[in-house]
XYZ file of C-alpha atoms in Angstrom:
150
model
C 11.843 18.122 16.002
C 9.692 15.277 14.505
C 7.074 16.322 12.239
C 5.821 12.907 11.270
C 1.961 12.235 10.974
C 0.411 9.005 11.409
C -2.522 7.224 9.983
C -4.232 4.935 12.228
C -6.576 1.799 11.633
C -9.090 1.915 14.407
C -9.330 -1.687 14.448
C -5.696 -2.119 14.917
C -4.925 0.764 17.574
C -1.572 -0.586 18.624
C 0.609 0.808 15.952
C 0.142 3.180 13.068
C -0.796 2.093 9.722
C 1.202 4.355 7.919
C 3.506 7.493 8.642
C 3.559 10.774 6.647
C 6.646 12.692 6.506
C 5.820 16.307 5.416
C 8.227 19.121 4.993
C 6.363 21.129 7.743
C 3.935 19.960 10.329
C 0.636 18.972 9.084
C -2.451 20.979 10.003
C -5.182 19.321 8.051
C -5.451 16.146 5.973
C -8.006 15.227 3.272
C -8.669 11.978 1.462
C -9.715 11.958 -2.133
C -13.235 10.493 -2.197
C -12.454 8.888 -5.770
C -9.094 7.280 -4.631
C -8.702 6.187 -1.238
C -4.840 5.987 -1.697
C -4.547 9.664 -2.341
C -4.656 12.357 0.068
C -3.773 16.000 0.391
C -2.393 17.742 3.648
C -2.061 21.290 4.447
C 1.246 22.206 6.122
C 1.991 24.811 8.671
C 4.303 26.616 6.334
C 1.217 27.124 3.979
C 2.201 24.490 1.316
C -0.037 21.812 0.027
C 1.436 18.232 -0.183
C 0.009 15.261 -2.035
C 0.393 11.688 -0.927
C -0.210 8.562 -2.683
C -0.185 5.806 0.179
C 1.012 2.925 -2.181
C 4.192 4.893 -2.811
C 5.403 5.517 0.707
C 5.599 8.151 3.296
C 7.057 10.967 1.497
C 4.987 13.385 -0.480
C 4.609 12.774 -4.173
C 4.315 16.452 -4.845
C 4.433 19.555 -2.653
C 3.198 23.090 -3.859
C 5.904 25.650 -4.506
C 6.320 27.886 -1.496
C 6.275 31.040 -3.535
C 2.854 30.161 -4.877
C 1.320 28.704 -1.709
C -0.351 30.254 1.367
C 1.676 32.661 3.352
C 0.016 31.234 6.666
C -0.717 27.897 7.729
C -3.154 26.119 5.403
C -5.960 25.229 7.708
C -8.388 23.490 5.294
C -8.341 21.493 1.939
C -11.178 19.946 0.269
C -11.309 17.660 -2.759
C -13.775 18.953 -5.379
C -16.206 16.542 -7.164
C -14.929 16.605 -10.732
C -14.382 14.271 -13.629
C -10.587 13.802 -12.906
C -10.834 13.611 -9.238
C -7.670 15.648 -9.063
C -8.932 19.043 -8.066
C -9.132 20.751 -4.599
C -9.236 23.985 -2.839
C -7.562 25.461 0.240
C -7.997 28.280 2.447
C -5.794 30.045 5.245
C -5.570 32.894 7.694
C -3.889 34.715 4.813
C -6.935 35.647 3.250
C -6.775 33.461 0.126
C -8.811 30.592 -1.187
C -6.551 28.685 -3.758
C -7.638 25.949 -6.347
C -5.218 23.168 -7.179
C -4.715 20.348 -9.576
C -2.744 17.509 -7.918
C -1.191 16.691 -11.174
C 0.360 20.030 -11.378
C 0.861 21.721 -8.169
C 3.650 24.304 -9.107
C 1.004 27.011 -8.985
C -2.617 27.116 -8.060
C -5.102 27.043 -11.055
C -7.026 29.860 -9.461
C -6.959 32.405 -6.692
C -9.574 34.122 -4.603
C -8.736 36.924 -2.240
C -11.142 37.356 0.461
C -11.325 41.323 0.405
C -14.626 43.016 0.676
C -13.189 46.453 0.473
C -12.572 46.380 -3.197
C -14.862 44.859 -5.931
C -12.688 45.664 -8.999
C -9.021 45.044 -7.840
C -8.785 43.174 -4.480
C -5.661 43.595 -2.618
C -4.269 41.933 0.660
C -4.980 45.225 2.483
C -8.497 44.755 3.807
C -8.826 40.931 3.837
C -10.806 38.533 5.845
C -9.313 35.182 6.379
C -10.608 31.707 6.128
C -10.056 28.754 8.551
C -12.684 26.542 7.174
C -14.215 25.851 3.811
C -17.291 23.785 2.761
C -18.079 22.297 -0.741
C -21.456 20.904 -1.633
C -21.911 19.149 -4.823
C -25.680 19.790 -5.246
C -27.882 21.742 -7.840
C -28.846 25.219 -6.606
C -31.022 26.831 -9.264
C -28.841 27.056 -12.370
C -25.461 26.495 -10.613
C -24.175 23.097 -10.073
C -21.634 23.815 -7.314
C -21.161 25.964 -4.421
C -18.496 26.655 -1.927
C -18.296 28.831 1.093
C -15.455 29.938 3.273
C -16.046 30.544 6.993
C -14.736 33.892 7.979
């Protein structure tokens, strides 16, 4: 089964501009707003893959399967940061994971969407995320805000 994904130039629709060759079928892709050559892709197996389009069609780095989502990764978003290397992801496994694409062995932070326990969240009473939104605006004293659509 072919799992290739294609990047198209809308001004040249007869052939793809680039082919991405993920380990598992891609569910979503997000370009880095600070570097148009870098992008991340959420895969059906829950892993996050990172590509630099100048370096070919194979991913530069892929998150470890043991530290990735256990369901398909439905949305990834780059955060506005000084380094431009941070992103976060959500899945129907009930987790939001923060990543640094320079070190994808494990997420930098994890949020479990569980409203049943405030002290020690477990995966027992989870909600799940299929879409996340990030706004880099000033809200009162807080600089950033994110939300996960449940």
